[in-house]
């Protein structure tokens, strides 16, 4: 199956479509420019022209599906997850098999406290520029913004009104530009469909919020062309959409990306320079403040990139309970990036004793990546107090703030200009020339995968494995885990690309966001290692191509 088979139209289908929907003269002119426009001084082969036409058809088809929404007649059964009739939804819209365990008295007490705080926050919101508001704001943010006030307060903290006022009509222009030119539409579509599958807003394919999320990411891929689109942005934008409308989310995402207080731009550009700074600084904090924990983690080869990637990359989403995550987001909106280093330190500090009792890498990483999200072990107020204490402690040690950023971590090009991507980017060609480091990593991963398969086969032949039903169950669980984590950026791979290849730290390769259009390391790794785990989900070619940027 080729790159475009899923969306290419046969000649008969094209003629039928043109007969039913004849294009206007202006649309025809735009399409002509859209399909054959090339940079001055360059020529295109017939094959490139054909591929470009198919890429345009693919993009148009994806946009058409989102425009149709739930009326789309091509929704596959697996795209709408099935839930039991009595599935319980929490206050944030996430669905659970059973209702969260909380006593009626505790629930009433929480409700009463929040209503008292709502009155104070309403008054502060009405008098936002008053001296009393500025005096009380930081203290009350640490106590938590009431959920019903979160949208209004986040809007103030991010100064969205000014952004929208100064950029009238920009969102619509960027969305229109994305319809005609964005090379990231296929990957955005794929990520939207697997974002928060257990949330009432996003569980249905082409739901209103899925439509909004798709449009926000598509428009931003053209507004900030230095970043375009990178996995992780969909998660951040999806949370913002829970509290903002579509255009507000677009500008909130831009503030988080480009404002120096947050500067998430550096997390998503080529090479992830800010992520590397976060990881290095996190290691320095552990060496200084938690030496026993650092030594224990090093002993079991649990490098920080194995567990902290989503801490920094998407602000702790899906790594801690959502209620606690929102409290961290409140403080992050107020204080900026230093909150992330302090929260990462806090998590390890409050769980220090439990971590020191763990005996291997898998136990530690499973605890930090999965268990804490389900049950953190401490209530939200306790953790936030510990976070505040950590911020004070790190400030005294001059470790609260990250080292100065490199020059390229903030945008260097004007945003919002209509820049047409290169022909290669629009077609989606992948560079087949690998660096020596990529080749070494690929060979090491392949060798480890083959060795693991041989070891498992030998154990099976020697009768080490249990009964057939247990083996099947284990295999099912492994497939489920792999598919669940498919959207995670491969933590080991990120580490190896910057620190060199280390056989001991290589683990199962999962989906990996490519550094740029010309980098195809993820494609080669996915095609070599873990395709068998996804046979029930889709065919090999589709997985390879879904994990690459257009």
Short mmCIF file of C-alpha atoms in Angstrom, two decimals:
data_model
loop_
_atom_site.label_atom_id
_atom_site.label_comp_id
_atom_site.label_asym_id
_atom_site.label_seq_id
_atom_site.Cartn_x
_atom_site.Cartn_y
_atom_site.Cartn_z
CA UNK A 1 0.00 0.00 0.00
CA UNK A 2 1.45 3.36 -0.97
CA UNK A 3 1.48 6.51 1.09
CA UNK A 4 -1.71 7.84 -0.49
CA UNK A 5 -3.80 4.75 -1.26
CA UNK A 6 -6.21 5.44 1.61
CA UNK A 7 -7.26 8.81 0.23
CA UNK A 8 -6.51 8.65 -3.51
CA UNK A 9 -9.57 8.77 -5.75
CA UNK A 10 -10.06 6.76 -8.89
CA UNK A 11 -10.69 8.57 -12.18
CA UNK A 12 -14.37 7.60 -12.07
CA UNK A 13 -14.71 8.89 -8.50
CA UNK A 14 -13.05 12.18 -9.41
CA UNK A 15 -15.32 12.67 -12.40
CA UNK A 16 -18.39 11.84 -10.29
CA UNK A 17 -17.30 14.28 -7.59
CA UNK A 18 -16.74 17.04 -10.14
CA UNK A 19 -20.13 16.36 -11.72
CA UNK A 20 -21.96 16.54 -8.39
CA UNK A 21 -19.96 19.51 -7.08
CA UNK A 22 -18.62 21.57 -9.99
CA UNK A 23 -15.91 23.92 -8.69
CA UNK A 24 -16.26 27.65 -9.06
CA UNK A 25 -13.81 29.55 -11.24
CA UNK A 26 -12.02 30.95 -8.18
CA UNK A 27 -11.85 27.53 -6.52
CA UNK A 28 -10.56 25.98 -9.72
CA UNK A 29 -7.87 28.63 -9.93
CA UNK A 30 -6.88 28.01 -6.31
CA UNK A 31 -6.77 24.26 -6.92
CA UNK A 32 -4.60 24.74 -9.98
CA UNK A 33 -2.17 26.81 -7.97
CA UNK A 34 -2.43 24.39 -5.10
CA UNK A 35 -1.54 21.31 -7.12
CA UNK A 36 1.27 22.59 -9.31
CA UNK A 37 2.73 25.57 -7.46
CA UNK A 38 6.46 25.19 -7.03
CA UNK A 39 9.24 27.42 -5.86
CA UNK A 40 10.77 29.69 -8.54
CA UNK A 41 13.62 28.09 -10.40
CA UNK A 42 12.57 24.51 -9.58
CA UNK A 43 10.99 21.90 -11.76
CA UNK A 44 8.88 18.91 -10.87
CA UNK A 45 8.84 15.50 -12.44
CA UNK A 46 5.61 13.88 -13.56
CA UNK A 47 5.83 11.53 -10.57
CA UNK A 48 6.18 14.47 -8.16
CA UNK A 49 3.21 16.21 -9.75
CA UNK A 50 1.13 13.05 -9.33
CA UNK A 51 2.20 12.64 -5.70
CA UNK A 52 1.47 16.27 -4.98
CA UNK A 53 -1.99 15.94 -6.47
CA UNK A 54 -2.65 12.88 -4.32
CA UNK A 55 -1.37 14.69 -1.22
CA UNK A 56 -3.80 17.51 -1.92
CA UNK A 57 -6.63 15.00 -2.37
CA UNK A 58 -5.69 13.38 0.93
CA UNK A 59 -5.73 16.71 2.77
CA UNK A 60 -9.06 17.70 1.21
CA UNK A 61 -10.58 14.35 2.17
CA UNK A 62 -9.50 14.69 5.80
CA UNK A 63 -10.85 18.24 6.05
CA UNK A 64 -14.12 17.10 4.46
CA UNK A 65 -14.58 14.45 7.14
CA UNK A 66 -14.13 16.98 9.93
CA UNK A 67 -16.45 19.44 8.20
CA UNK A 68 -19.14 16.73 8.06
CA UNK A 69 -18.61 15.79 11.70
CA UNK A 70 -20.79 12.99 13.01
CA UNK A 71 -22.64 12.95 9.69
CA UNK A 72 -19.56 11.47 8.05
CA UNK A 73 -20.53 8.11 6.55
CA UNK A 74 -17.06 6.55 6.78
CA UNK A 75 -16.62 6.23 10.56
CA UNK A 76 -15.20 2.82 11.37
CA UNK A 77 -16.64 0.87 14.29
CA UNK A 78 -13.32 0.88 16.18
CA UNK A 79 -13.19 4.70 16.03
CA UNK A 80 -16.11 5.00 18.45
CA UNK A 81 -15.03 3.26 21.67
CA UNK A 82 -17.80 1.31 23.35
CA UNK A 83 -18.56 1.94 27.01
CA UNK A 84 -20.80 0.11 29.43
CA UNK A 85 -24.19 1.64 30.15
CA UNK A 86 -23.29 2.33 33.75
CA UNK A 87 -19.84 3.83 33.17
CA UNK A 88 -19.30 6.67 35.61
CA UNK A 89 -18.08 10.12 34.56
CA UNK A 90 -16.12 12.24 37.02
CA UNK A 91 -16.57 15.98 37.37
CA UNK A 92 -13.98 16.64 34.63
CA UNK A 93 -15.69 14.44 32.04
CA UNK A 94 -13.46 11.36 32.20
CA UNK A 95 -15.25 8.02 32.15
CA UNK A 96 -14.44 5.29 34.69
CA UNK A 97 -15.64 1.67 35.07
CA UNK A 98 -16.80 2.49 38.59
CA UNK A 99 -17.51 5.74 40.40
CA UNK A 100 -14.46 7.31 42.10
CA UNK A 101 -14.28 6.32 45.76
CA UNK A 102 -15.27 9.33 47.86
CA UNK A 103 -17.50 9.55 50.88
CA UNK A 104 -20.64 11.67 50.75
CA UNK A 105 -19.39 13.80 53.63
CA UNK A 106 -16.07 14.50 51.91
CA UNK A 107 -17.85 15.38 48.68
CA UNK A 108 -20.18 17.84 50.46
CA UNK A 109 -17.25 19.41 52.31
CA UNK A 110 -15.32 19.85 49.08
CA UNK A 111 -18.35 21.41 47.41
CA UNK A 112 -18.89 23.84 50.29
CA UNK A 113 -15.23 24.94 50.30
CA UNK A 114 -15.22 25.45 46.54
CA UNK A 115 -18.39 27.55 46.61
CA UNK A 116 -16.83 29.82 49.24
CA UNK A 117 -13.76 30.20 47.06
CA UNK A 118 -15.88 30.91 43.98
CA UNK A 119 -17.24 34.05 45.67
CA UNK A 120 -13.72 35.33 46.29
CA UNK A 121 -12.57 34.50 42.77
CA UNK A 122 -15.59 36.22 41.19
CA UNK A 123 -14.73 39.36 43.14
CA UNK A 124 -11.07 39.12 42.11
CA UNK A 125 -12.03 38.62 38.47
CA UNK A 126 -14.21 41.73 38.47
CA UNK A 127 -11.38 43.77 40.03
CA UNK A 128 -8.46 42.15 38.25
CA UNK A 129 -6.21 45.21 38.22
CA UNK A 130 -6.89 46.20 41.83
CA UNK A 131 -4.08 46.16 44.38
CA UNK A 132 -5.95 43.70 46.59
CA UNK A 133 -6.21 41.24 43.70
CA UNK A 134 -2.49 41.43 42.98
CA UNK A 135 -1.77 40.91 46.67
CA UNK A 136 -3.98 37.84 47.05
CA UNK A 137 -3.63 36.26 43.62
CA UNK A 138 -0.51 34.14 44.13
CA UNK A 139 -1.66 32.79 47.47
CA UNK A 140 -5.10 31.87 46.13
CA UNK A 141 -3.69 30.26 43.00
CA UNK A 142 -1.70 27.93 45.24
CA UNK A 143 -4.94 27.01 47.01
CA UNK A 144 -6.49 26.15 43.66
CA UNK A 145 -8.72 27.92 41.16
CA UNK A 146 -12.34 26.68 41.40
CA UNK A 147 -13.09 24.65 38.30
CA UNK A 148 -16.01 26.82 37.25
CA UNK A 149 -13.70 29.87 37.35
CA UNK A 150 -10.75 28.20 35.66
CA UNK A 151 -11.62 29.35 32.15
CA UNK A 152 -11.99 33.02 33.17
CA UNK A 153 -8.83 33.08 35.30
CA UNK A 154 -6.65 31.23 32.79
CA UNK A 155 -7.86 33.74 30.22
CA UNK A 156 -6.60 36.57 32.42
CA UNK A 157 -3.30 34.91 33.28
CA UNK A 158 -2.58 34.28 29.59
CA UNK A 159 -3.85 37.73 28.55
CA UNK A 160 -5.96 36.23 25.77
CA UNK A 161 -8.16 39.29 25.30
CA UNK A 162 -5.18 41.34 24.15
CA UNK A 163 -3.97 38.55 21.86
CA UNK A 164 -7.33 38.28 20.11
CA UNK A 165 -7.79 42.04 19.91
CA UNK A 166 -4.39 42.54 18.26
CA UNK A 167 -4.78 39.63 15.83
CA UNK A 168 -8.31 39.96 14.53
CA UNK A 169 -9.10 37.47 11.76
CA UNK A 170 -5.71 35.72 12.00
CA UNK A 171 -7.12 32.39 13.13
CA UNK A 172 -9.51 32.15 10.19
CA UNK A 173 -6.73 33.08 7.75
CA UNK A 174 -4.40 30.43 9.16
CA UNK A 175 -7.14 27.79 9.05
CA UNK A 176 -7.82 28.63 5.41
CA UNK A 177 -4.09 28.44 4.70
CA UNK A 178 -3.93 25.04 6.39
CA UNK A 179 -6.73 23.77 4.16
CA UNK A 180 -4.62 24.57 1.13
CA UNK A 181 -1.04 23.93 2.25
CA UNK A 182 -0.48 22.26 5.64
CA UNK A 183 1.76 19.18 5.32
CA UNK A 184 0.86 17.98 8.83
CA UNK A 185 -2.84 17.20 8.35
CA UNK A 186 -2.47 13.41 8.21
CA UNK A 187 -0.55 13.21 11.49
CA UNK A 188 -2.88 15.69 13.18
CA UNK A 189 -5.88 13.61 12.13
CA UNK A 190 -4.28 10.47 13.51
CA UNK A 191 -3.43 12.08 16.88
CA UNK A 192 -6.83 13.73 17.31
CA UNK A 193 -8.49 10.32 17.07
CA UNK A 194 -6.45 8.86 19.93
CA UNK A 195 -6.53 11.86 22.26
CA UNK A 196 -8.40 11.34 25.56
CA UNK A 197 -10.47 8.42 24.29
CA UNK A 198 -12.10 8.11 27.73
CA UNK A 199 -13.35 11.70 27.86
CA UNK A 200 -16.91 12.65 26.97
CA UNK A 201 -15.69 15.47 24.71
CA UNK A 202 -13.37 13.35 22.59
CA UNK A 203 -14.64 9.77 22.71
CA UNK A 204 -16.83 10.03 19.59
CA UNK A 205 -15.13 10.26 16.20
CA UNK A 206 -15.58 13.68 14.58
CA UNK A 207 -17.37 15.01 17.66
CA UNK A 208 -17.62 18.79 18.11
CA UNK A 209 -14.48 18.89 20.26
CA UNK A 210 -12.56 16.61 17.91
CA UNK A 211 -13.46 18.98 15.10
CA UNK A 212 -12.26 21.96 17.12
CA UNK A 213 -9.03 20.23 18.16
CA UNK A 214 -8.26 19.32 14.56
CA UNK A 215 -8.85 22.86 13.32
CA UNK A 216 -6.77 24.45 16.09
CA UNK A 217 -3.77 22.21 15.39
CA UNK A 218 -4.13 22.57 11.62
CA UNK A 219 -4.24 26.37 11.85
CA UNK A 220 -1.29 26.50 14.25
CA UNK A 221 0.79 24.28 11.98
CA UNK A 222 0.73 27.15 9.48
CA UNK A 223 0.86 30.01 12.01
CA UNK A 224 4.12 28.83 13.60
CA UNK A 225 5.96 27.19 10.73
CA UNK A 226 9.14 26.65 12.75
CA UNK A 227 7.27 24.08 14.82
CA UNK A 228 4.49 23.10 12.45
CA UNK A 229 3.03 20.20 14.36
CA UNK A 230 4.59 17.81 16.85
CA UNK A 231 3.03 15.07 18.95
CA UNK A 232 2.36 16.42 22.41
CA UNK A 233 0.82 19.62 21.12
CA UNK A 234 -2.47 17.76 20.65
CA UNK A 235 -2.53 16.81 24.34
CA UNK A 236 -1.93 20.37 25.52
CA UNK A 237 -4.49 21.79 23.09
CA UNK A 238 -7.06 19.15 24.11
CA UNK A 239 -6.87 20.24 27.77
CA UNK A 240 -7.16 23.91 26.79
CA UNK A 241 -10.26 23.05 24.74
CA UNK A 242 -11.92 21.71 27.85
CA UNK A 243 -12.02 25.31 29.13
CA UNK A 244 -11.85 27.53 26.03
CA UNK A 245 -13.58 27.77 22.71
CA UNK A 246 -11.75 27.13 19.47
CA UNK A 247 -10.12 30.50 18.76
CA UNK A 248 -9.26 31.10 22.43
CA UNK A 249 -7.51 27.72 22.48
CA UNK A 250 -5.47 28.69 19.42
CA UNK A 251 -4.18 31.83 21.12
CA UNK A 252 -3.70 30.13 24.49
CA UNK A 253 -1.54 27.53 22.73
CA UNK A 254 0.45 30.32 21.09
CA UNK A 255 1.05 32.07 24.43
CA UNK A 256 2.30 28.83 25.98
CA UNK A 257 4.55 28.27 22.99
CA UNK A 258 6.06 31.72 22.58
CA UNK A 259 5.78 33.71 25.81
CA UNK A 260 9.12 33.67 27.64
CA UNK A 261 7.41 32.63 30.89
CA UNK A 262 6.47 29.27 29.33
CA UNK A 263 8.44 29.05 26.05
CA UNK A 264 7.14 25.61 25.07
CA UNK A 265 8.32 26.36 21.54
CA UNK A 266 11.72 24.98 22.54
CA UNK A 267 10.13 21.66 23.56
CA UNK A 268 8.77 20.92 20.10
CA UNK A 269 11.29 22.28 17.61
CA UNK A 270 13.94 20.18 15.91
CA UNK A 271 16.19 18.52 18.48
CA UNK A 272 13.94 19.35 21.49
CA UNK A 273 16.56 21.70 23.05
CA UNK A 274 14.40 22.78 25.97
CA UNK A 275 13.50 19.20 26.80
CA UNK A 276 17.22 18.44 26.97
CA UNK A 277 17.70 21.38 29.35
CA UNK A 278 14.85 20.16 31.55
CA UNK A 279 16.32 16.66 31.77
CA UNK A 280 19.85 17.87 32.54
CA UNK A 281 18.56 20.29 35.19
CA UNK A 282 16.39 17.59 36.74
CA UNK A 283 19.45 15.37 37.10
CA UNK A 284 21.35 18.20 38.80
CA UNK A 285 18.52 18.67 41.30
CA UNK A 286 18.46 14.96 42.14
CA UNK A 287 22.24 14.84 42.56
CA UNK A 288 22.10 17.78 44.98
CA UNK A 289 18.84 17.16 46.87
CA UNK A 290 18.07 13.43 46.56
CA UNK A 291 21.45 11.70 46.17
CA UNK A 292 20.22 8.34 47.48
CA UNK A 293 17.32 8.30 45.04
CA UNK A 294 19.62 9.35 42.20
CA UNK A 295 22.08 6.58 43.04
CA UNK A 296 19.25 4.03 43.29
CA UNK A 297 17.81 5.05 39.92
CA UNK A 298 21.25 4.98 38.30
CA UNK A 299 21.89 1.53 39.76
CA UNK A 300 18.83 0.20 37.97
CA UNK A 301 19.55 2.27 34.85
CA UNK A 302 16.40 4.34 35.25
CA UNK A 303 17.51 7.47 33.46
CA UNK A 304 15.35 10.56 33.85
CA UNK A 305 14.26 10.43 30.22
CA UNK A 306 12.53 7.10 30.91
CA UNK A 307 9.98 8.54 33.31
CA UNK A 308 9.94 12.35 33.09
CA UNK A 309 9.31 12.93 29.41
CA UNK A 310 5.59 13.64 29.79
CA UNK A 311 6.25 15.62 32.95
CA UNK A 312 7.97 18.32 30.92
CA UNK A 313 6.61 17.69 27.44
CA UNK A 314 2.88 17.96 28.22
CA UNK A 315 2.89 19.41 31.77
CA UNK A 316 2.26 16.15 33.66
CA UNK A 317 -0.88 15.15 31.72
CA UNK A 318 -1.54 11.40 32.07
CA UNK A 319 1.23 11.02 34.66
CA UNK A 320 -0.62 12.29 37.73
CA UNK A 321 -4.37 12.38 38.54
CA UNK A 322 -6.19 14.95 36.41
CA UNK A 323 -7.45 16.94 39.40
CA UNK A 324 -3.87 17.35 40.62
CA UNK A 325 -2.68 18.05 37.10
CA UNK A 326 -5.10 20.98 36.84
CA UNK A 327 -3.76 22.38 40.12
CA UNK A 328 -0.25 22.21 38.65
CA UNK A 329 -1.51 23.92 35.48
CA UNK A 330 -2.99 26.73 37.62
CA UNK A 331 0.40 27.36 39.20
CA UNK A 332 2.18 26.93 35.88
CA UNK A 333 0.00 29.64 34.34
CA UNK A 334 1.04 31.93 37.20
CA UNK A 335 4.76 31.14 37.63
CA UNK A 336 5.85 29.55 34.37
CA UNK A 337 8.44 26.89 33.58
CA UNK A 338 10.08 26.74 37.03
CA UNK A 339 6.96 24.98 38.34
CA UNK A 340 7.78 21.94 36.20
CA UNK A 341 11.25 21.43 37.67
CA UNK A 342 9.88 21.85 41.19
CA UNK A 343 6.97 19.45 40.60
CA UNK A 344 9.28 16.80 39.14
CA UNK A 345 11.43 17.07 42.25
CA UNK A 346 8.34 16.96 44.49
CA UNK A 347 7.05 13.72 42.99
CA UNK A 348 10.31 11.91 43.71
CA UNK A 349 10.67 13.51 47.13
CA UNK A 350 7.24 12.51 48.47
CA UNK A 351 7.65 8.97 47.10
CA UNK A 352 11.30 8.62 48.10
CA UNK A 353 10.79 5.72 50.52
CA UNK A 354 8.68 3.70 48.12
CA UNK A 355 11.11 4.24 45.25
CA UNK A 356 14.10 3.08 47.31
CA UNK A 357 12.33 -0.22 47.97
CA UNK A 358 11.86 -1.01 44.29
CA UNK A 359 14.17 -3.62 42.83
CA UNK A 360 14.33 -3.11 39.07
CA UNK A 361 13.81 -0.72 36.17
CA UNK A 362 10.38 -2.00 35.18
CA UNK A 363 9.00 -1.58 38.69
CA UNK A 364 10.21 2.02 38.93
CA UNK A 365 9.08 3.12 35.47
CA UNK A 366 5.69 1.43 35.80
CA UNK A 367 5.16 3.19 39.13
CA UNK A 368 6.11 6.64 37.80
CA UNK A 369 4.41 6.30 34.41
CA UNK A 370 1.23 4.40 35.27
CA UNK A 371 0.54 3.85 38.96
CA UNK A 372 0.79 7.50 40.03
CA UNK A 373 -1.76 8.50 37.43
CA UNK A 374 -4.28 6.06 38.87
CA UNK A 375 -3.53 6.61 42.54
CA UNK A 376 -1.03 9.22 43.64
CA UNK A 377 -1.11 8.25 47.30
CA UNK A 378 -1.55 11.77 48.70
CA UNK A 379 -4.40 14.25 48.39
CA UNK A 380 -4.03 17.25 46.11
CA UNK A 381 -3.69 19.83 48.90
CA UNK A 382 -0.82 17.91 50.49
CA UNK A 383 1.03 17.66 47.17
CA UNK A 384 0.61 21.37 46.40
CA UNK A 385 1.96 22.28 49.85
CA UNK A 386 4.92 20.00 49.16
CA UNK A 387 5.35 21.70 45.78
CA UNK A 388 5.41 25.13 47.41
CA UNK A 389 8.00 23.86 49.88
CA UNK A 390 10.07 22.46 47.00
CA UNK A 391 9.99 25.78 45.17
CA UNK A 392 11.27 27.57 48.29
CA UNK A 393 13.96 24.93 48.82
CA UNK A 394 15.19 25.02 45.23
CA UNK A 395 15.16 28.81 45.21
CA UNK A 396 17.53 28.89 48.20
CA UNK A 397 19.81 26.44 46.40
CA UNK A 398 19.58 28.50 43.19
CA UNK A 399 18.20 25.47 41.37
CA UNK A 400 14.64 26.62 40.80
CA UNK A 401 15.26 28.26 37.43
CA UNK A 402 16.59 26.49 34.38
CA UNK A 403 19.94 27.51 32.89
CA UNK A 404 19.68 30.20 30.18
CA UNK A 405 18.11 28.97 26.93
CA UNK A 406 19.83 28.75 23.60
CA UNK A 407 19.03 31.36 20.97
CA UNK A 408 16.76 29.08 18.94
CA UNK A 409 14.33 28.12 21.72
CA UNK A 410 12.03 31.04 20.90
CA UNK A 411 10.65 31.76 17.43
CA UNK A 412 13.17 33.40 15.13
CA UNK A 413 10.74 33.94 12.23
CA UNK A 414 7.59 36.10 12.14
CA UNK A 415 4.44 34.11 12.86
CA UNK A 416 1.26 34.29 10.87
CA UNK A 417 2.79 34.71 7.44
CA UNK A 418 1.35 32.66 4.60
CA UNK A 419 4.38 30.57 3.74
CA UNK A 420 3.86 27.69 1.34
CA UNK A 421 5.75 24.54 2.41
CA UNK A 422 8.28 23.02 0.08
CA UNK A 423 7.10 20.52 -2.50
CA UNK A 424 8.90 17.70 -0.69
CA UNK A 425 7.18 18.60 2.59
CA UNK A 426 3.74 18.68 0.94
CA UNK A 427 4.32 15.38 -0.84
CA UNK A 428 5.65 13.75 2.30
CA UNK A 429 8.88 12.34 0.93
CA UNK A 430 11.02 10.72 3.59
CA UNK A 431 14.77 10.99 3.59
CA UNK A 432 16.37 7.56 3.31
CA UNK A 433 19.85 8.80 4.19
CA UNK A 434 20.61 8.00 7.81
CA UNK A 435 23.40 9.36 9.95
CA UNK A 436 25.94 6.97 11.46
CA UNK A 437 24.33 7.40 14.88
CA UNK A 438 20.87 6.55 13.50
CA UNK A 439 22.27 3.46 11.76
CA UNK A 440 23.99 2.30 14.96
CA UNK A 441 20.81 2.84 16.98
CA UNK A 442 18.70 0.99 14.41
CA UNK A 443 21.06 -1.98 14.38
CA UNK A 444 21.25 -2.07 18.19
CA UNK A 445 17.47 -1.98 18.54
CA UNK A 446 17.06 -4.70 15.94
CA UNK A 447 19.67 -6.87 17.65
CA UNK A 448 17.98 -6.40 21.03
CA UNK A 449 14.59 -7.22 19.56
CA UNK A 450 15.87 -10.39 17.90
CA UNK A 451 17.68 -11.44 21.08
CA UNK A 452 14.55 -10.92 23.12
CA UNK A 453 12.48 -12.99 20.69
CA UNK A 454 15.07 -15.80 20.77
CA UNK A 455 15.15 -15.71 24.57
CA UNK A 456 11.36 -15.90 24.82
CA UNK A 457 11.26 -18.76 22.32
CA UNK A 458 13.91 -20.66 24.27
CA UNK A 459 12.02 -20.14 27.53
CA UNK A 460 8.85 -21.38 25.89
CA UNK A 461 10.55 -24.49 24.54
CA UNK A 462 12.07 -25.25 27.96
CA UNK A 463 8.68 -25.04 29.64
CA UNK A 464 9.48 -21.92 31.61
CA UNK A 465 6.30 -20.19 30.55
CA UNK A 466 3.02 -21.05 32.23
CA UNK A 467 -0.03 -22.62 30.73
CA UNK A 468 -1.30 -21.54 27.35
CA UNK A 469 -4.08 -19.39 28.72
CA UNK A 470 -1.65 -17.47 30.94
CA UNK A 471 0.68 -16.90 28.01
CA UNK A 472 -2.19 -15.64 25.92
CA UNK A 473 -3.25 -13.31 28.69
CA UNK A 474 0.27 -11.95 29.05
CA UNK A 475 0.47 -11.42 25.32
CA UNK A 476 -2.84 -9.57 25.30
CA UNK A 477 -1.68 -7.37 28.14
CA UNK A 478 1.54 -6.60 26.32
CA UNK A 479 -0.34 -5.65 23.16
CA UNK A 480 -2.71 -3.50 25.17
CA UNK A 481 0.18 -1.73 26.87
CA UNK A 482 1.95 -1.17 23.57
CA UNK A 483 -1.15 0.25 21.92
CA UNK A 484 -1.91 2.41 24.95
CA UNK A 485 1.56 3.92 24.90
CA UNK A 486 1.73 4.12 21.12
CA UNK A 487 1.45 7.89 21.21
CA UNK A 488 4.35 8.28 23.64
CA UNK A 489 7.56 9.62 22.22
CA UNK A 490 10.22 6.96 22.64
CA UNK A 491 12.12 8.08 25.68
CA UNK A 492 15.21 5.97 25.07
CA UNK A 493 15.46 7.07 21.47
CA UNK A 494 15.46 10.73 22.45
CA UNK A 495 18.22 10.01 24.92
CA UNK A 496 20.31 8.03 22.47
CA UNK A 497 20.14 10.65 19.75
CA UNK A 498 21.76 13.14 22.09
CA UNK A 499 24.01 11.02 24.29
CA UNK A 500 25.06 8.16 22.05
CA UNK A 501 23.92 4.56 21.84
CA UNK A 502 23.79 2.53 25.02
CA UNK A 503 22.59 -1.03 24.75
CA UNK A 504 21.65 -1.19 28.42
CA UNK A 505 19.14 1.65 28.22
CA UNK A 506 17.39 0.55 25.05
CA UNK A 507 13.88 -0.74 25.56
CA UNK A 508 10.89 -1.49 23.35
CA UNK A 509 10.63 1.16 20.66
CA UNK A 510 7.26 2.88 20.60
CA UNK A 511 5.92 5.57 18.27
CA UNK A 512 8.39 8.40 17.88
CA UNK A 513 7.81 11.89 16.64
CA UNK A 514 10.24 12.66 13.86
CA UNK A 515 12.55 15.59 14.31
CA UNK A 516 11.61 17.07 10.94
CA UNK A 517 10.29 16.17 7.54
CA UNK A 518 13.66 14.91 6.38
CA UNK A 519 14.30 12.61 9.33
CA UNK A 520 13.12 9.04 8.98
CA UNK A 521 14.60 7.33 12.02
CA UNK A 522 11.16 6.63 13.46
CA UNK A 523 9.98 5.09 10.23
CA UNK A 524 12.90 2.70 10.08
CA UNK A 525 12.67 1.73 13.75
CA UNK A 526 8.93 1.13 13.64
CA UNK A 527 9.22 -0.90 10.47
CA UNK A 528 11.91 -3.08 12.01
CA UNK A 529 10.80 -3.65 15.57
CA UNK A 530 7.24 -3.50 16.82
CA UNK A 531 4.93 -3.80 13.84
CA UNK A 532 3.67 -7.22 14.96
CA UNK A 533 2.08 -5.67 18.04
CA UNK A 534 -0.25 -3.61 15.89
CA UNK A 535 -1.47 -6.18 13.34
CA UNK A 536 -4.97 -6.07 14.81
CA UNK A 537 -5.01 -2.30 14.54
CA UNK A 538 -3.80 -1.72 11.01
CA UNK A 539 -1.36 -2.96 8.41
CA UNK A 540 2.37 -2.39 8.48
CA UNK A 541 2.52 0.34 5.88
CA UNK A 542 -0.09 2.38 7.64
CA UNK A 543 1.69 2.21 10.99
CA UNK A 544 4.98 3.20 9.41
CA UNK A 545 3.41 6.17 7.71
CA UNK A 546 1.23 7.26 10.63
CA UNK A 547 4.35 7.64 12.78
CA UNK A 548 5.99 10.05 10.34
CA UNK A 549 5.21 13.64 9.73
CA UNK A 550 4.03 14.50 6.24
#
